Coordinates of C-alpha atoms in Angstrom, one line a residue:
Chain Q
X12 CA -26.4 33.5 70.0
X13 CA -24.5 30.7 71.4
X14 CA -24.1 28.7 68.2
X15 CA -22.6 30.2 64.8
X16 CA -25.1 30.4 62.2
X17 CA -24.3 27.8 59.5
X18 CA -22.1 29.7 56.7
X19 CA -23.6 30.2 53.4
X20 CA -22.2 28.7 49.9
X21 CA -19.4 30.9 48.4
X22 CA -19.9 31.4 44.9
X23 CA -17.3 32.9 42.7
X24 CA -16.3 33.2 39.2
X25 CA -13.0 35.0 37.7
X26 CA -15.3 37.7 35.7
X27 CA -18.0 38.4 38.2
X28 CA -18.4 40.7 40.8
X29 CA -19.8 41.0 44.3
X30 CA -23.5 41.8 42.6
X31 CA -23.4 37.9 41.1
X32 CA -21.7 36.5 43.8
X33 CA -24.2 37.9 46.8
X34 CA -27.4 36.9 44.4
X35 CA -25.7 33.4 44.0
X36 CA -25.7 33.2 47.6
X37 CA -29.5 33.8 48.1
X38 CA -30.2 31.7 44.9
X39 CA -28.2 28.8 46.5
X40 CA -30.1 29.2 49.4
X41 CA -33.5 28.5 47.9
X42 CA -31.6 25.4 45.9
X43 CA -31.2 26.7 42.6
X44 CA -28.3 26.9 40.0
X45 CA -26.6 30.5 40.0
X46 CA -25.4 29.7 36.4
X47 CA -29.0 28.8 35.4
X48 CA -30.7 31.6 36.9
X49 CA -27.8 34.1 36.2
X50 CA -26.8 33.3 32.9
X51 CA -29.6 32.4 30.8
X52 CA -30.8 36.1 30.0
X53 CA -27.8 38.0 27.8
X54 CA -28.3 41.3 26.7
X55 CA -26.7 45.0 26.4
X56 CA -28.0 48.0 27.8
X57 CA -26.0 51.4 28.5
X58 CA -28.1 54.1 30.2
X59 CA -26.2 57.2 29.8
X60 CA -25.7 59.3 33.1
X61 CA -26.8 56.4 35.2
X62 CA -23.3 54.8 36.1
X63 CA -22.6 54.8 39.8
X64 CA -19.0 54.3 41.1
X65 CA -19.8 51.1 42.6
X66 CA -18.4 47.8 42.2
X67 CA -22.1 46.7 42.0
X68 CA -23.4 48.7 39.5
X69 CA -25.8 47.3 36.8
X70 CA -28.0 49.0 34.6
X71 CA -31.5 48.0 35.2
X72 CA -33.9 47.1 32.3
X73 CA -36.4 47.0 35.4
X74 CA -35.4 50.4 37.5
X75 CA -34.8 49.3 41.0
X76 CA -34.7 45.7 40.5
X77 CA -31.2 44.2 40.0
X78 CA -32.6 40.7 40.6
X79 CA -35.2 41.0 37.8
X80 CA -32.9 42.9 35.5
X81 CA -30.0 40.0 35.6
X82 CA -32.4 36.8 35.8
X83 CA -35.9 37.9 34.4
X84 CA -36.9 34.2 33.5
X85 CA -36.2 33.1 36.9
X86 CA -38.5 34.8 39.4
X87 CA -35.4 36.7 41.1
X88 CA -36.2 39.9 42.3
X89 CA -34.5 42.6 44.6
X90 CA -35.4 45.7 46.3
X91 CA -33.3 48.6 47.6
X92 CA -33.9 49.7 51.4
X93 CA -32.5 52.0 53.6
X94 CA -32.7 51.2 57.3
X95 CA -36.4 52.5 58.7
X96 CA -34.8 54.1 62.0
X97 CA -31.4 55.2 61.0
X98 CA -30.6 55.8 64.8
X99 CA -30.8 52.1 64.9
X100 CA -30.2 50.5 61.6
X101 CA -29.3 47.0 62.7
X102 CA -33.3 46.8 63.6
X103 CA -33.4 45.8 59.8
X104 CA -31.2 43.2 59.7
X105 CA -32.6 41.6 63.0
X106 CA -36.1 41.7 61.4
X107 CA -34.9 40.2 58.4
X108 CA -32.9 37.3 59.9
X109 CA -35.8 36.8 62.1
X110 CA -37.7 36.0 59.1
X111 CA -35.2 33.8 57.7
X112 CA -33.6 36.4 55.1
X113 CA -30.0 37.1 54.8
X114 CA -30.1 40.7 53.7
X115 CA -27.3 42.0 51.0
X116 CA -26.0 45.0 52.5
X117 CA -23.6 47.5 50.4
X118 CA -20.4 48.5 52.5
X119 CA -17.3 50.4 51.9
X120 CA -14.5 48.0 52.3
X121 CA -12.4 50.8 54.3
X122 CA -14.0 49.7 57.1
X123 CA -14.0 45.5 57.0
X124 CA -10.9 43.6 58.7
X125 CA -11.0 40.9 56.0
X126 CA -10.7 43.3 52.7
X127 CA -7.7 44.3 51.1
X128 CA -8.6 47.6 51.4
X129 CA -9.1 48.0 55.1
X130 CA -7.9 51.2 56.5
X131 CA -6.3 51.9 53.1
X132 CA -9.1 52.4 50.4
X133 CA -12.3 53.3 49.9
X134 CA -14.6 51.4 47.9
X135 CA -18.2 50.3 47.4
X136 CA -18.7 46.7 47.8
X137 CA -21.5 44.3 48.6
X138 CA -21.8 41.2 51.4
X139 CA -24.4 39.4 53.0
X140 CA -25.5 39.4 56.4
X141 CA -26.4 35.9 57.5
X142 CA -26.0 36.2 61.4
X143 CA -26.0 38.9 64.4
X144 CA -24.7 38.0 67.9
X145 CA -25.3 41.4 69.5
X146 CA -24.3 40.1 73.2
X147 CA -21.1 39.4 71.5
X148 CA -20.7 42.4 69.5
X149 CA -20.5 40.4 66.4
X150 CA -22.2 40.6 63.2
X151 CA -21.6 36.9 60.6
X152 CA -21.1 38.3 57.0
X153 CA -19.9 36.4 54.3
X154 CA -18.3 37.7 50.8
X155 CA -17.1 35.2 48.1
X156 CA -14.6 37.7 46.2
X157 CA -11.2 36.9 47.0
X158 CA -10.0 36.6 49.5
X159 CA -13.3 34.9 50.3
X160 CA -14.3 35.3 53.8
X161 CA -17.7 33.9 56.1
X162 CA -17.4 34.6 59.6
X163 CA -17.9 37.3 62.4
X164 CA -16.7 40.8 62.5
X165 CA -17.1 43.1 65.2
X166 CA -20.9 44.8 64.8
X167 CA -18.8 48.1 64.8
X168 CA -17.1 47.6 61.9
X169 CA -20.4 46.5 60.0
X170 CA -21.6 49.4 60.8
X171 CA -19.2 52.0 59.9
X172 CA -18.8 50.2 56.7
X173 CA -22.5 50.1 56.2
X174 CA -23.4 53.9 56.8
X175 CA -19.9 54.9 55.3
X176 CA -19.8 58.2 53.2
X177 CA -17.4 56.3 51.2
X178 CA -15.4 59.7 50.1
X179 CA -13.4 60.1 47.0
X180 CA -10.4 58.2 47.3
X181 CA -7.4 58.9 44.8
X182 CA -6.7 55.3 45.0
X183 CA -10.0 54.1 43.6
X184 CA -11.6 56.1 40.7
X185 CA -13.9 53.3 39.8
X186 CA -15.8 52.4 43.4
X187 CA -15.2 55.1 45.6
X188 CA -17.0 58.8 46.0
X189 CA -20.6 57.0 46.2
X190 CA -22.2 57.2 49.7
X191 CA -23.1 53.8 50.9
X192 CA -26.0 55.0 53.4
X193 CA -27.2 52.3 54.9
X194 CA -28.5 50.8 51.5
X195 CA -29.5 47.1 51.9
X196 CA -31.0 44.7 49.6
X197 CA -33.8 42.0 50.2
X198 CA -34.1 39.4 47.6
X199 CA -37.0 37.0 46.6
X200 CA -36.8 33.7 44.5
X201 CA -39.4 32.7 43.1
X202 CA -40.9 29.8 40.6
X203 CA -38.3 29.4 37.7
X204 CA -38.5 27.1 34.7
X205 CA -36.8 23.8 34.3
X206 CA -33.6 24.0 32.1
X207 CA -34.9 22.0 28.8
X208 CA -33.8 22.4 25.4
X209 CA -37.4 23.9 24.6
X210 CA -36.8 26.8 27.3
X211 CA -33.3 27.2 26.0
X212 CA -34.6 28.0 22.6
X213 CA -37.1 30.2 23.8
X214 CA -34.3 32.1 25.7
X215 CA -31.6 32.1 23.0
X216 CA -34.7 33.6 20.8
X217 CA -35.4 36.2 23.2
X218 CA -32.0 37.2 23.7
X219 CA -31.3 37.7 19.8
X220 CA -34.3 39.5 19.5
X221 CA -33.3 42.0 22.3
X222 CA -29.9 42.2 20.6
X223 CA -31.3 42.8 17.1
X224 CA -34.2 45.3 18.1
X225 CA -34.4 48.5 16.1
X226 CA -35.0 50.7 19.4
X227 CA -34.7 50.2 23.0
X228 CA -36.8 52.6 25.3
X229 CA -34.4 52.0 28.4
X230 CA -31.4 53.1 26.9
X231 CA -28.6 52.1 24.5
X232 CA -29.5 48.6 24.1
X233 CA -28.7 45.6 21.5
X234 CA -26.3 45.7 18.8
X235 CA -27.1 49.1 18.1
X236 CA -26.3 50.1 21.3
X237 CA -23.0 48.4 21.6
X238 CA -22.1 50.6 18.6
X239 CA -23.4 53.8 20.2
X240 CA -21.3 53.1 23.2
X241 CA -18.0 52.1 21.8
X242 CA -18.5 55.1 19.5
X243 CA -19.2 57.4 22.4
X244 CA -16.7 56.3 24.5
X245 CA -13.8 56.8 21.8
X246 CA -15.4 60.1 20.9
X247 CA -15.4 61.5 24.8
X248 CA -12.0 60.1 25.3
X249 CA -10.6 61.9 22.1
X250 CA -12.3 65.3 23.7
X251 CA -10.5 64.6 27.1
X252 CA -13.4 63.1 29.0
X253 CA -11.9 61.2 31.8
X254 CA -15.3 60.5 33.4
X255 CA -16.2 58.5 30.4
X256 CA -13.4 56.5 30.8
X257 CA -14.0 56.2 34.5
X258 CA -17.4 55.1 33.8
X259 CA -16.5 52.1 31.5
X260 CA -15.0 50.2 34.0
X261 CA -17.9 49.4 36.4
X262 CA -20.1 49.8 33.5
X263 CA -18.2 47.2 31.7
X264 CA -17.7 44.8 34.6
X265 CA -21.8 43.9 34.6
X266 CA -21.4 43.6 30.8
X267 CA -18.5 41.0 31.0
X268 CA -20.1 39.4 34.0
X269 CA -23.4 38.8 32.3
X270 CA -21.4 37.5 29.0
X271 CA -19.1 35.0 30.7
X272 CA -22.3 33.4 32.6
X273 CA -24.3 33.3 29.5
X274 CA -21.3 31.5 28.1
X275 CA -20.9 29.1 31.0
X276 CA -24.8 28.5 30.9
X277 CA -24.8 27.7 27.2
X278 CA -21.5 25.8 27.6
X279 CA -23.3 23.4 30.6
X280 CA -26.4 22.9 28.5
X281 CA -24.6 21.8 25.2
X282 CA -22.1 19.4 27.1
X283 CA -25.4 17.9 28.9
X284 CA -27.4 17.6 25.7
X285 CA -24.3 16.9 23.3
X286 CA -25.3 19.9 21.0
X287 CA -22.0 21.3 19.5
X288 CA -23.5 24.5 18.0
X289 CA -24.2 25.6 21.9
X290 CA -21.0 24.9 23.0
X291 CA -19.8 26.8 20.0
X292 CA -22.1 29.5 20.9
X293 CA -21.0 29.7 24.4
X294 CA -17.3 30.1 23.2
X295 CA -18.6 33.2 21.0
X296 CA -20.0 34.7 24.3
X297 CA -17.0 33.9 25.9
X298 CA -15.3 36.0 23.3
X299 CA -17.5 38.9 23.9
X300 CA -16.4 38.8 27.8
X301 CA -12.9 38.8 26.8
X302 CA -13.0 41.4 24.4
X303 CA -14.3 43.9 27.3
X304 CA -11.4 43.7 29.0
X305 CA -9.5 45.3 26.3
X306 CA -12.3 48.0 26.6
X307 CA -12.2 48.1 30.5
X308 CA -8.5 48.0 31.0
X309 CA -7.5 50.4 28.5
X310 CA -10.0 52.9 29.6
X311 CA -8.9 52.2 33.2
X312 CA -5.2 53.0 32.4
X313 CA -6.0 55.6 30.2
X314 CA -7.9 58.1 32.6
X315 CA -4.8 60.5 32.9
X316 CA -4.6 61.2 29.2
X317 CA -7.9 60.3 27.6
X318 CA -6.9 61.5 24.3
X319 CA -3.7 59.3 23.9
X320 CA -6.0 56.6 24.7
X321 CA -8.4 57.5 22.2
X322 CA -7.2 55.1 19.4
X323 CA -6.7 52.3 21.6
X324 CA -10.3 52.4 22.9
X325 CA -11.7 52.7 19.3
X326 CA -9.5 49.7 18.7
X327 CA -11.1 47.7 21.5
X328 CA -14.6 48.9 20.9
X329 CA -14.4 47.8 17.2
X330 CA -13.1 44.4 18.5
X331 CA -16.2 44.3 21.0
X332 CA -18.7 45.3 18.4
X333 CA -17.5 42.5 16.2
X334 CA -17.4 39.8 19.0
X335 CA -21.2 40.7 19.8
X336 CA -22.2 40.6 16.3
X337 CA -20.4 37.0 15.6
X338 CA -22.2 36.0 19.3
X339 CA -25.4 36.8 18.1
X340 CA -25.5 34.9 15.0
X341 CA -24.2 31.8 16.9
X342 CA -27.0 32.3 19.2
X343 CA -29.4 32.2 16.3
X344 CA -27.8 29.1 14.6
X345 CA -27.4 27.6 18.2
X346 CA -31.5 27.9 18.6
X347 CA -31.7 26.4 15.3
X348 CA -30.3 23.2 17.0
X349 CA -32.5 22.7 20.0
Chain X
X24 CA 3.0 8.7 19.4
X25 CA -0.2 9.2 17.3
X26 CA -2.8 6.9 18.4
X27 CA -5.0 5.3 15.6
X28 CA -7.7 3.8 17.7
X29 CA -10.3 5.4 16.2
X30 CA -9.2 5.5 12.5
X31 CA -8.2 2.3 12.5
X32 CA -4.7 3.7 11.3
X33 CA -1.9 1.4 12.9
X34 CA -0.2 4.1 15.2
X35 CA 3.1 5.7 14.0
X36 CA 6.3 6.4 15.6
X37 CA 7.8 9.6 14.7
X38 CA 11.2 11.2 15.5
X39 CA 11.9 14.8 16.2
X40 CA 14.6 17.1 16.7
X41 CA 13.2 19.6 19.3
X42 CA 15.2 22.9 19.9
X43 CA 14.0 25.5 22.6
X44 CA 15.5 29.0 22.3
X45 CA 15.2 31.6 25.0
X46 CA 14.5 35.1 23.5
X47 CA 16.5 38.1 24.9
X48 CA 13.6 40.5 25.4
X49 CA 16.1 43.3 26.9
X50 CA 15.0 46.8 25.6
X51 CA 11.5 46.3 25.7
X52 CA 10.6 45.9 29.2
X53 CA 8.1 48.6 30.5
X54 CA 6.0 47.5 33.4
X55 CA 7.2 46.5 36.8
X56 CA 5.1 43.7 37.9
X57 CA 7.4 41.8 40.6
X58 CA 8.0 43.6 43.8
X59 CA 9.8 42.9 47.1
X60 CA 8.1 42.9 50.3
X61 CA 10.0 45.4 51.7
X62 CA 9.0 47.8 48.7
X63 CA 5.7 46.5 47.6
X64 CA 4.8 50.0 46.3
X65 CA 7.1 49.8 43.4
X66 CA 4.7 47.4 41.7
X67 CA 2.4 48.3 39.2
X68 CA 1.2 45.1 37.4
X69 CA -2.5 46.1 37.1
X70 CA -4.5 49.7 37.5
X71 CA -4.7 49.0 41.3
X72 CA -0.9 48.7 41.4
X73 CA -1.0 45.5 42.8
X74 CA 2.3 43.1 41.5
X75 CA 3.8 39.7 42.1
X76 CA 5.9 38.9 45.3
X77 CA 9.2 38.6 44.3
X78 CA 9.9 35.9 47.2
X79 CA 8.1 33.5 45.2
X80 CA 9.5 33.9 42.1
X81 CA 12.6 33.0 40.4
X82 CA 15.1 35.9 40.8
X83 CA 16.0 38.4 38.1
X84 CA 17.9 36.5 34.8
X85 CA 17.2 33.2 36.2
X86 CA 16.5 30.2 33.9
X87 CA 13.2 28.4 34.9
X88 CA 11.3 25.3 33.2
X89 CA 7.7 25.1 32.9
X90 CA 6.3 21.7 31.5
X91 CA 9.6 21.2 29.6
X92 CA 9.8 24.5 28.5
X93 CA 12.8 26.9 29.4
X94 CA 12.4 30.5 30.1
X95 CA 14.8 33.1 30.8
X96 CA 13.5 35.8 33.2
X97 CA 14.6 39.1 32.5
X98 CA 17.8 40.1 34.4
X99 CA 17.9 43.3 36.9
X100 CA 16.7 46.2 34.8
X101 CA 15.5 49.9 36.2
X102 CA 12.9 49.7 33.0
X103 CA 10.8 46.7 34.6
X104 CA 10.7 43.4 34.6
X105 CA 7.8 42.7 31.9
X106 CA 6.3 44.0 28.9
X107 CA 2.7 45.2 28.9
X108 CA 1.5 44.8 25.4
X109 CA 0.9 48.0 23.4
X110 CA 1.8 46.7 20.1
X111 CA 5.5 46.6 20.5
X112 CA 7.5 44.7 17.3
X113 CA 10.0 42.2 18.8
X114 CA 12.7 41.2 16.5
X115 CA 13.3 37.3 16.7
X116 CA 16.3 35.3 15.4
X117 CA 15.7 34.6 12.0
X118 CA 14.5 31.0 11.8
X119 CA 11.8 28.5 11.4
X120 CA 9.7 27.8 14.5
X121 CA 7.0 25.9 15.2
X122 CA 5.6 27.2 18.9
X123 CA 6.0 30.6 20.5
X124 CA 6.3 29.8 24.1
X125 CA 5.1 32.7 26.3
X126 CA 5.1 33.3 30.4
X127 CA 2.6 35.6 30.3
X128 CA -0.3 36.9 32.6
X129 CA -3.5 39.3 32.2
X130 CA -5.1 42.1 34.2
X131 CA -8.3 39.9 33.7
X132 CA -8.7 37.2 31.3
X133 CA -8.5 38.3 27.4
X134 CA -7.7 37.3 24.1
X135 CA -6.3 39.4 21.4
X136 CA -4.0 38.8 18.4
X137 CA -0.2 39.0 17.7
X138 CA 1.0 39.6 13.9
X139 CA 3.8 36.8 12.9
X140 CA 6.4 38.5 10.3
X141 CA 8.3 36.1 8.1
X142 CA 11.3 36.6 5.9
X143 CA 9.8 36.8 2.8
X144 CA 7.5 39.7 3.9
X145 CA 4.4 37.6 4.9
X146 CA 2.4 38.0 8.0
X147 CA 0.3 35.7 9.9
X148 CA -2.2 36.8 12.5
X149 CA -2.6 34.4 15.4
X150 CA -4.4 34.4 18.4
X151 CA -2.6 35.1 22.2
X152 CA -5.4 33.6 24.9
X153 CA -4.4 34.8 28.8
X154 CA -5.9 34.2 31.7
X155 CA -6.3 36.4 34.6
X156 CA -3.4 36.8 37.1
X157 CA -5.8 37.6 39.8
X158 CA -6.7 34.9 42.8
X159 CA -8.4 31.8 41.8
X160 CA -8.4 32.2 38.3
X161 CA -8.3 29.1 36.5
X162 CA -6.5 28.4 33.1
X163 CA -9.4 29.4 31.1
X164 CA -7.6 28.8 27.6
X165 CA -6.0 25.5 28.7
X166 CA -2.4 27.2 29.4
X167 CA 0.1 25.2 31.9
X168 CA 0.2 26.9 35.4
X169 CA 4.0 28.5 35.5
X170 CA 3.5 30.2 39.1
X171 CA 0.9 30.4 41.9
X172 CA 2.0 32.7 44.8
X173 CA 0.2 32.6 48.2
X174 CA 0.3 36.2 48.7
X175 CA -0.4 39.6 46.3
X176 CA 1.4 42.7 46.8
X177 CA -0.7 45.7 47.6
X178 CA 0.8 49.1 47.4
X179 CA 0.8 49.4 51.1
X180 CA 1.0 45.7 52.5
X181 CA 1.4 41.9 51.6
X182 CA -2.0 40.4 51.4
X183 CA -2.4 37.0 52.3
X184 CA -4.9 34.5 50.6
X185 CA -5.2 36.6 47.5
X186 CA -2.9 34.7 45.0
X187 CA -1.0 36.1 42.1
X188 CA -0.9 33.4 39.0
X189 CA 1.4 33.4 35.8
X190 CA 0.8 31.2 32.9
X191 CA 2.7 29.7 30.0
X192 CA 1.0 30.2 27.2
X193 CA 2.0 29.0 23.5
X194 CA 1.1 30.7 19.9
X195 CA 1.3 28.4 16.8
X196 CA 3.8 29.1 13.9
X197 CA 1.8 27.4 10.8
X198 CA 3.8 28.8 8.3
X199 CA 6.9 26.5 7.0
X200 CA 9.0 29.9 6.5
X201 CA 11.6 31.4 8.3
X202 CA 10.0 33.7 11.2
X203 CA 11.9 37.2 11.9
X204 CA 9.6 39.4 14.2
X205 CA 6.6 39.6 16.1
X206 CA 4.4 42.2 16.9
X207 CA 2.8 42.2 20.2
X208 CA -1.2 43.2 20.7
X209 CA -2.2 46.7 21.6
X210 CA -3.8 45.6 24.6
X211 CA -2.4 46.7 28.0
X212 CA -4.0 44.2 29.8
X213 CA -1.6 41.9 28.4
X214 CA 2.1 41.2 30.2
X215 CA 4.7 39.1 28.8
X216 CA 7.7 38.2 31.1
X217 CA 9.4 35.7 29.1
X218 CA 9.5 34.1 25.5
X219 CA 10.9 30.9 24.3
X220 CA 10.8 29.9 20.3
X221 CA 10.6 26.2 20.0
X222 CA 11.7 24.1 16.6
X223 CA 9.6 20.6 16.7
X224 CA 11.7 19.6 13.7
X225 CA 10.2 17.5 10.6
X226 CA 8.9 14.3 11.7
X227 CA 10.5 11.1 10.4
X228 CA 7.8 8.3 10.4
X229 CA 8.3 5.1 10.4
X230 CA 5.4 2.0 11.0
X231 CA 5.6 0.5 14.3

């Protein structure tokens, strides 16, 4: 490779994780608006025993398919892979790039020179690979999470990060102790509906139905799931279960990001079409995202003494439930104006 | 000046006497969110023990002005340089105020509630909304950006291109009664570095 490849767009919002930022890169390559795709669907789902200590953890309604679980209306789909030949993991990257795809690879930040955790902290993360120059010993990677990076890194560093065992690290209880093992995602972006008032009404109706469902076979879903999760978290904290508090941080990140992106989606539509009720529903969804901060940060700081943190977790859990309930009522009301 | 352009009401000129009174928060500091480059490990603003770089902020005890509001940073204090909110009750110099200005930052953006305690025993709950201190965050609640540093302190190094942000937020006091105390939220994501009370005074209106 003599000419550096074109740098993919870096897309970032303050409440998202590497999961949304890397999928956004794939969407933007296909000319899609990440807010439309990642912000239309909104749900709550907690799957007991499923949470992994990785920044990109998300409770998949469609097992193994992060893309479809996040954006079921927009033809987004992802598949996890491991290198076909462990002796030559780069072959999978070569093949993907040759086919015009940018693989999203799991990495351990400890080995990436551009990450603040370099040679310091082990943590599972996602980045996009958009070029490979083996003659020069360089891989081109992008990462929109601060400090954003798009450019070459040594292939040796990429391989070390990609194949890391990501050992338990006392500096990071939330994203370490989860082997990376060469995992990577491929992304397909299919047909998507136009964002019209009729489509948004349909989406809002579906989201409300999901939140109000009596039962969810995928896990603790909907408003009932929020209540069960928050009561369980406070209860486990009272019992001194530090693992429950550690899980709340990565699990809550996915839920917080989705609420924030749904809010941005509704606000954009409400502004575009001059529908005040949509903008108000957006604010209520945003309030859910902000209530997640109280739960996540209280849990994170409370790990050393879960029982002491239990009353505050119960308080923030109650606020989170109230925020979801108000937001769902707001969605229902907004749908009536479309 | 109050615009009457859309209502047809002629604009009014109003005269007010504004007073701004920084509050001494000594005794409440419980967190060290600012560190020197030579000792980044001493800071612990968030759960990762990141901290604001002292080299890019006013020194302890300094008076600073943000959008016309004076704030006073806490002086050197072994207990810390900010309040991590955990439901503390802050006694205020009793008086009638219109705004409570706060130099603040959050470990991820959030909103919670403060309780305003008045001399007659009344309590009003008002929202406190604070944006993230982390790089590239925006003023999600329309706050004024007080400080944005070019680096972030990590426990073992100084990190370029990860900015730290501090905001000037305000809380309204709508009750026309003497305020005497403030209960901070039980929300450890929210940090308070300084507080100033503002009395806008009663407007004296004259037709212009």
